CSV table of C-alpha atoms in Angstrom, one decimal:
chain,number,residue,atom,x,y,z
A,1,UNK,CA,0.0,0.0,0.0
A,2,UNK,CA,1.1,3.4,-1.2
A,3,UNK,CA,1.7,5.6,2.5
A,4,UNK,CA,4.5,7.6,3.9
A,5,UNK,CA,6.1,6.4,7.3
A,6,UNK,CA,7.6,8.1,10.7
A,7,UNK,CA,9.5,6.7,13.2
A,8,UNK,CA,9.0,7.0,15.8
A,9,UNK,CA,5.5,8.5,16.8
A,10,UNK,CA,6.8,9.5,20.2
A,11,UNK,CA,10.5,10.6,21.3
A,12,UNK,CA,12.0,11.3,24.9
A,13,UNK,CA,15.7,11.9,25.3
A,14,UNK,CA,17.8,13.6,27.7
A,15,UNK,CA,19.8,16.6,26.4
A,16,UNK,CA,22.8,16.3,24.3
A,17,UNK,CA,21.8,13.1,22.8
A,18,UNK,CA,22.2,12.6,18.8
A,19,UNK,CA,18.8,11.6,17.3
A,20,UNK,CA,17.5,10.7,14.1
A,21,UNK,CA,14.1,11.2,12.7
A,22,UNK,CA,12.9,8.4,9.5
A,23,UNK,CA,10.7,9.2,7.2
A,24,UNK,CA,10.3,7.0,3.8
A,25,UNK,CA,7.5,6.7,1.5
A,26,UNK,CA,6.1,4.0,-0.6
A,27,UNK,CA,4.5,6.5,-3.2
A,28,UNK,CA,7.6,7.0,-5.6
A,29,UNK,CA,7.4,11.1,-5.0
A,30,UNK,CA,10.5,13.0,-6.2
A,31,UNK,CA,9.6,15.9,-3.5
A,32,UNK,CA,9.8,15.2,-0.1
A,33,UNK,CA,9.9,17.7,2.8
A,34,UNK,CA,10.3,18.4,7.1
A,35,UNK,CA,8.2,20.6,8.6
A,36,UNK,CA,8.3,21.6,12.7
A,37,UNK,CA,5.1,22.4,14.3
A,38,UNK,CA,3.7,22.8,17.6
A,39,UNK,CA,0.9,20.6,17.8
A,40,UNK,CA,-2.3,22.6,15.8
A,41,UNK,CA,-0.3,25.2,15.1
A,42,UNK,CA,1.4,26.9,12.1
A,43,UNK,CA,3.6,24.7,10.3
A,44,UNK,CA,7.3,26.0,9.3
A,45,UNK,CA,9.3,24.1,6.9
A,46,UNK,CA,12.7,23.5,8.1
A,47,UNK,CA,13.6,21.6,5.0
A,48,UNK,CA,13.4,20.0,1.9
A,49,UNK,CA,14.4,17.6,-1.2
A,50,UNK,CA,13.3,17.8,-5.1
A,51,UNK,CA,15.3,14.1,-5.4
A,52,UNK,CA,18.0,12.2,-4.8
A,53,UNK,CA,21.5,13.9,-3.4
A,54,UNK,CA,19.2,17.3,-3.2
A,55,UNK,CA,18.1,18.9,0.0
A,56,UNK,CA,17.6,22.5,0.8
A,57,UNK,CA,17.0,24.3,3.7
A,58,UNK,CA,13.3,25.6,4.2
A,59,UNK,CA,12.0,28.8,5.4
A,60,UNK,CA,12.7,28.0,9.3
A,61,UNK,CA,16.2,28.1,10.5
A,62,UNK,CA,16.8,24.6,11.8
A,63,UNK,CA,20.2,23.3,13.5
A,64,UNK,CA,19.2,19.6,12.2
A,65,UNK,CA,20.3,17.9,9.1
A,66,UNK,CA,18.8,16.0,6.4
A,67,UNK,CA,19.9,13.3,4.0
A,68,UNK,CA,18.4,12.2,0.6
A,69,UNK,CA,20.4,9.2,-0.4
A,70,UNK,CA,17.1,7.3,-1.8
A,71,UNK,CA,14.0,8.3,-3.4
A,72,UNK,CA,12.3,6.6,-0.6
A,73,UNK,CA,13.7,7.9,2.6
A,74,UNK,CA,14.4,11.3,3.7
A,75,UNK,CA,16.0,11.2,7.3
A,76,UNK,CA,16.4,14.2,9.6
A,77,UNK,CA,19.3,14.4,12.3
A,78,UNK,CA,19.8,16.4,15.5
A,79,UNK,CA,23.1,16.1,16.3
A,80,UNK,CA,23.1,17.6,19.9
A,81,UNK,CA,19.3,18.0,21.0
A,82,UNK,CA,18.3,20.7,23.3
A,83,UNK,CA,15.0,21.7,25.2
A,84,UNK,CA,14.5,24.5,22.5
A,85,UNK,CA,14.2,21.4,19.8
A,86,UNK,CA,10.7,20.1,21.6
A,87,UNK,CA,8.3,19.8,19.3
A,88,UNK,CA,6.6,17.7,16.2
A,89,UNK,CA,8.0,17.2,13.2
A,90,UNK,CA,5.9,16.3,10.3
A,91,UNK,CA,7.4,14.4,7.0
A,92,UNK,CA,5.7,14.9,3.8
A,93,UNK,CA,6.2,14.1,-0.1
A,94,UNK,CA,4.8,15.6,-3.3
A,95,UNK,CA,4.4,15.2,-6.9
A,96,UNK,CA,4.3,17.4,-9.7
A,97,UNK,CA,2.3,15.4,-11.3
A,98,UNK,CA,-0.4,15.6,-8.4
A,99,UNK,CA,-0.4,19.8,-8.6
A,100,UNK,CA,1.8,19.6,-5.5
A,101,UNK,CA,-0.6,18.1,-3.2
A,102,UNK,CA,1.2,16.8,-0.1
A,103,UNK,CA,0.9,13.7,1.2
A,104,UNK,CA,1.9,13.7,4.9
A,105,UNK,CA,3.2,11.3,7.4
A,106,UNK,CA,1.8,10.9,11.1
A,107,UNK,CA,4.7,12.9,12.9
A,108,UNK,CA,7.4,12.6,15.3
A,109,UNK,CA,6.4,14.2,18.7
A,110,UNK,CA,9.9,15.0,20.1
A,111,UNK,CA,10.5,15.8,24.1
A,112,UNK,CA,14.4,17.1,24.9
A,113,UNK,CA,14.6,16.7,28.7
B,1,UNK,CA,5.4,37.3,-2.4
B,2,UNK,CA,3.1,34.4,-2.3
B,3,UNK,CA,1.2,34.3,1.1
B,4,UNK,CA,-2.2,32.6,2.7
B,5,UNK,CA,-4.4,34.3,5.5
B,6,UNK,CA,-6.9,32.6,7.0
B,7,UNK,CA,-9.5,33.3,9.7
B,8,UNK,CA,-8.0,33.1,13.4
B,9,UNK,CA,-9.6,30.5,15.5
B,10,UNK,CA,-10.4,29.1,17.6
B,11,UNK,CA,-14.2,28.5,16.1
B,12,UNK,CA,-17.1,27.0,18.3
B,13,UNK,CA,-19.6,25.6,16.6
B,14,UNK,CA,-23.5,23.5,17.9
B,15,UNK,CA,-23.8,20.7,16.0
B,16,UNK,CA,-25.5,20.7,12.2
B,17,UNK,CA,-24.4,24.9,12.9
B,18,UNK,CA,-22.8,26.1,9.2
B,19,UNK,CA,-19.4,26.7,9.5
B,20,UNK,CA,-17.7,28.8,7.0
B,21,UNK,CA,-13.6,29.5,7.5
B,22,UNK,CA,-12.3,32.4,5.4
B,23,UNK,CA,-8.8,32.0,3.3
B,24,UNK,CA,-7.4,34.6,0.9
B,25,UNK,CA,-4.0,34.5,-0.9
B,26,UNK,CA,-1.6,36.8,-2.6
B,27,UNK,CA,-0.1,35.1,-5.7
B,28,UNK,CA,2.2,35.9,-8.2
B,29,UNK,CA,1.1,33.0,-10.5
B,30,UNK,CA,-1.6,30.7,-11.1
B,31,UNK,CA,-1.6,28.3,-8.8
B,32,UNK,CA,-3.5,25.5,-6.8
B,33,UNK,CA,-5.5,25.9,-3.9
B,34,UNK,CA,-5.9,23.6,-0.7
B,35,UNK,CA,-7.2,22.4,2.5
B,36,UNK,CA,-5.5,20.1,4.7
B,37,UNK,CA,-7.5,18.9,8.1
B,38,UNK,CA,-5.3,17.6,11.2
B,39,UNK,CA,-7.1,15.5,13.4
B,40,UNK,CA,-5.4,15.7,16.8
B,41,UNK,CA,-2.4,13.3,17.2
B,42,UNK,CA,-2.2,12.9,13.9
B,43,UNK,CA,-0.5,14.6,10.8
B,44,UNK,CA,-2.6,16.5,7.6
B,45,UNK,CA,-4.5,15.1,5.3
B,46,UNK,CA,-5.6,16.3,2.1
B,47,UNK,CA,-9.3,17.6,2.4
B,48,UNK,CA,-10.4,19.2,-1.0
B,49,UNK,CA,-8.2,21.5,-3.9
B,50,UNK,CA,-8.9,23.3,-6.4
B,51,UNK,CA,-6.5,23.6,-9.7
B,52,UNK,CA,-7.7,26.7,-11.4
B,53,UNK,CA,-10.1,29.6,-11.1
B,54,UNK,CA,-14.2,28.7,-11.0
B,55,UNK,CA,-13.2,25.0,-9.8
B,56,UNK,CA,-15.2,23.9,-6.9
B,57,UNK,CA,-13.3,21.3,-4.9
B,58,UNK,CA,-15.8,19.1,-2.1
B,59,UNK,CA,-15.2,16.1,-0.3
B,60,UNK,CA,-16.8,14.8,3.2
B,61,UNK,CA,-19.4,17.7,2.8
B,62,UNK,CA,-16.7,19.9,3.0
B,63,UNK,CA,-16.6,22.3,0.0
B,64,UNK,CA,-14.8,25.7,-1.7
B,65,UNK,CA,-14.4,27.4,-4.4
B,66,UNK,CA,-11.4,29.0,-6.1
B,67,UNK,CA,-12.4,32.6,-6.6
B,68,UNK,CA,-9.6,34.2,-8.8
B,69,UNK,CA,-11.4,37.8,-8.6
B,70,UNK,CA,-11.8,37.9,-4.7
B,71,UNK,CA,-8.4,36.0,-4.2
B,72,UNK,CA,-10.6,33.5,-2.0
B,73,UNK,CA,-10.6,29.9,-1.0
B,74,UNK,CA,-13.1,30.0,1.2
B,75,UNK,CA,-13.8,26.7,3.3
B,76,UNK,CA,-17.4,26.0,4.1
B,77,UNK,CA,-20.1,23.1,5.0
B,78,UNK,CA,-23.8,22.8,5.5
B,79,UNK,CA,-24.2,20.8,9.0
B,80,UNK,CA,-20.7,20.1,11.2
B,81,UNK,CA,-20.9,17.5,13.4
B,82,UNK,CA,-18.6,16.9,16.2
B,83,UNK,CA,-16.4,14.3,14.4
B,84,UNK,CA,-15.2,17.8,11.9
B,85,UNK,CA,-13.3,18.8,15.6
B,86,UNK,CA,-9.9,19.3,14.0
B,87,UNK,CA,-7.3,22.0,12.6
B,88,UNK,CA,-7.9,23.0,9.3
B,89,UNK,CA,-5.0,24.5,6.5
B,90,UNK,CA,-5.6,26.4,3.6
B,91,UNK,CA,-2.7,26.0,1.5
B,92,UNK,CA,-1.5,27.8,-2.5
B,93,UNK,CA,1.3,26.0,-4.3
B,94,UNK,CA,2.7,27.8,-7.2
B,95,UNK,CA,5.6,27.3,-9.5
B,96,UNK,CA,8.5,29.0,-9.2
B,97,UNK,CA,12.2,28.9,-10.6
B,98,UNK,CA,13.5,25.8,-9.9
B,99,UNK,CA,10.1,24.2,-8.8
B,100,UNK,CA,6.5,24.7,-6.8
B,101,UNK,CA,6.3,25.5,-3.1
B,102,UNK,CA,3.8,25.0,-1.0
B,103,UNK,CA,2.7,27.8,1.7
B,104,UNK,CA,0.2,27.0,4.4
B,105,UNK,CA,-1.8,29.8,6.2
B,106,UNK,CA,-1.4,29.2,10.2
B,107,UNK,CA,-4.4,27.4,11.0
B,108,UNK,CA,-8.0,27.6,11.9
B,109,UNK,CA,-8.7,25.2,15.2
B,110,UNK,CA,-12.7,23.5,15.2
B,111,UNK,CA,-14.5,23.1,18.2
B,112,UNK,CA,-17.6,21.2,17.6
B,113,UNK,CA,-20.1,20.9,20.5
B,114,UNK,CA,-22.9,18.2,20.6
């Protein structure tokens, strides 16, 4: 079945810990993106990929990184997490074939102790 | 720039009440027009969109049309019920050099009271 995937759903870590966010999607989208949102709230885009070996950073100044070594998966690192970092992070792809509709994954709620 | 404003929340709302949520973009282009629900917990999901002006996009009993002359999306439905409890996004992507991106306005929260 075509979906898009997190893991994991929940997150609790003490600070200075390295974490890593995965995100991969059955659906054969070139686009994918993060986005960083307090739960029901605005959504800022921290960063994103048009395909393989491309990722940009979004509109949100993030200190994480992202990698784009498949189509399929598109994780997101924190090398040294902090309090500040708290939050949910949503994972979505796109197609232009689609007119850009996003298809989004479940999210990542993140605590930094 | 491209941008999306849509009507502050939260909004409380009887059950079978009409809810309407106001949107209204600034775009440079022609582009697509959406709205994404978020059930709590949970991440978006598409509700309706609308590719070009006139088009009326409706799912769920949810529906909105893309008014090119207003710059309006405007989300609305008959008779809520309190399973439409959510956050809802209106959203414009457009194409730009080197590709589309997507804006989302900040959210309009649901209350729906039996």
């Amino acid at each position: 079945e075509a979906d898009i995937y997190q893991t994991p759903r929940y997150l609790v870590i003490g600070t200075g810990k390295k974490i890593t966010l995965e995100c991969s999607q059955t659906m054969g989208h070139d686009k994918m993106y993060w986005y960083q949102q307090d739960p029901g709230m605005e959504l800022h885009l921290i960063h994103y990929s048009y395909g393989v070996n491309s990722t940009e950073k979004g509109d949100l100044s993030s200190e994480s990184t992202v990698s784009r070594i498949r189509t399929e998966h598109f994780p997101l690192t924190l090398e040294s997490a902090r309090p500040s970092h708290t939050s949910q992070y949503l994972c979505a792809s796109s197609d232009t074939g689609t007119g850009n509709e996003q298809f989004f994954g479940p999210g990542t709620r993140l605590t930094v102790l | 720039g491209n941008s999306v404003t849509q009507m502050e929340g939260p909004v409380t709302l009887s059950e079978e009440a009409f809810l309407t949520i106001n949107c209204t973009y600034t775009a440079t282009g022609y582009p697509s027009l959406f709205w994404y629900v978020q059930y709590p917990g949970e991440g978006l999901q598409l509700l309706l969109k609308a590719t070009k002006a006139d088009d009326k996009g409706s799912n769920k009993g949810f529906e909105a049309t893309y008014r090119k002359e207003t710059t309006s999306f405007h989300l609305e439905k008959g008779s809520v019920q309190v399973s439409d409890s959510a956050v809802y996004f209106c959203a414009l992507s457009d194409r730009l050099a080197g590709g589309f991106k997507t804006i989302f306005g900040a959210g309009t929260r649901l209350f729906v009271k039996a």
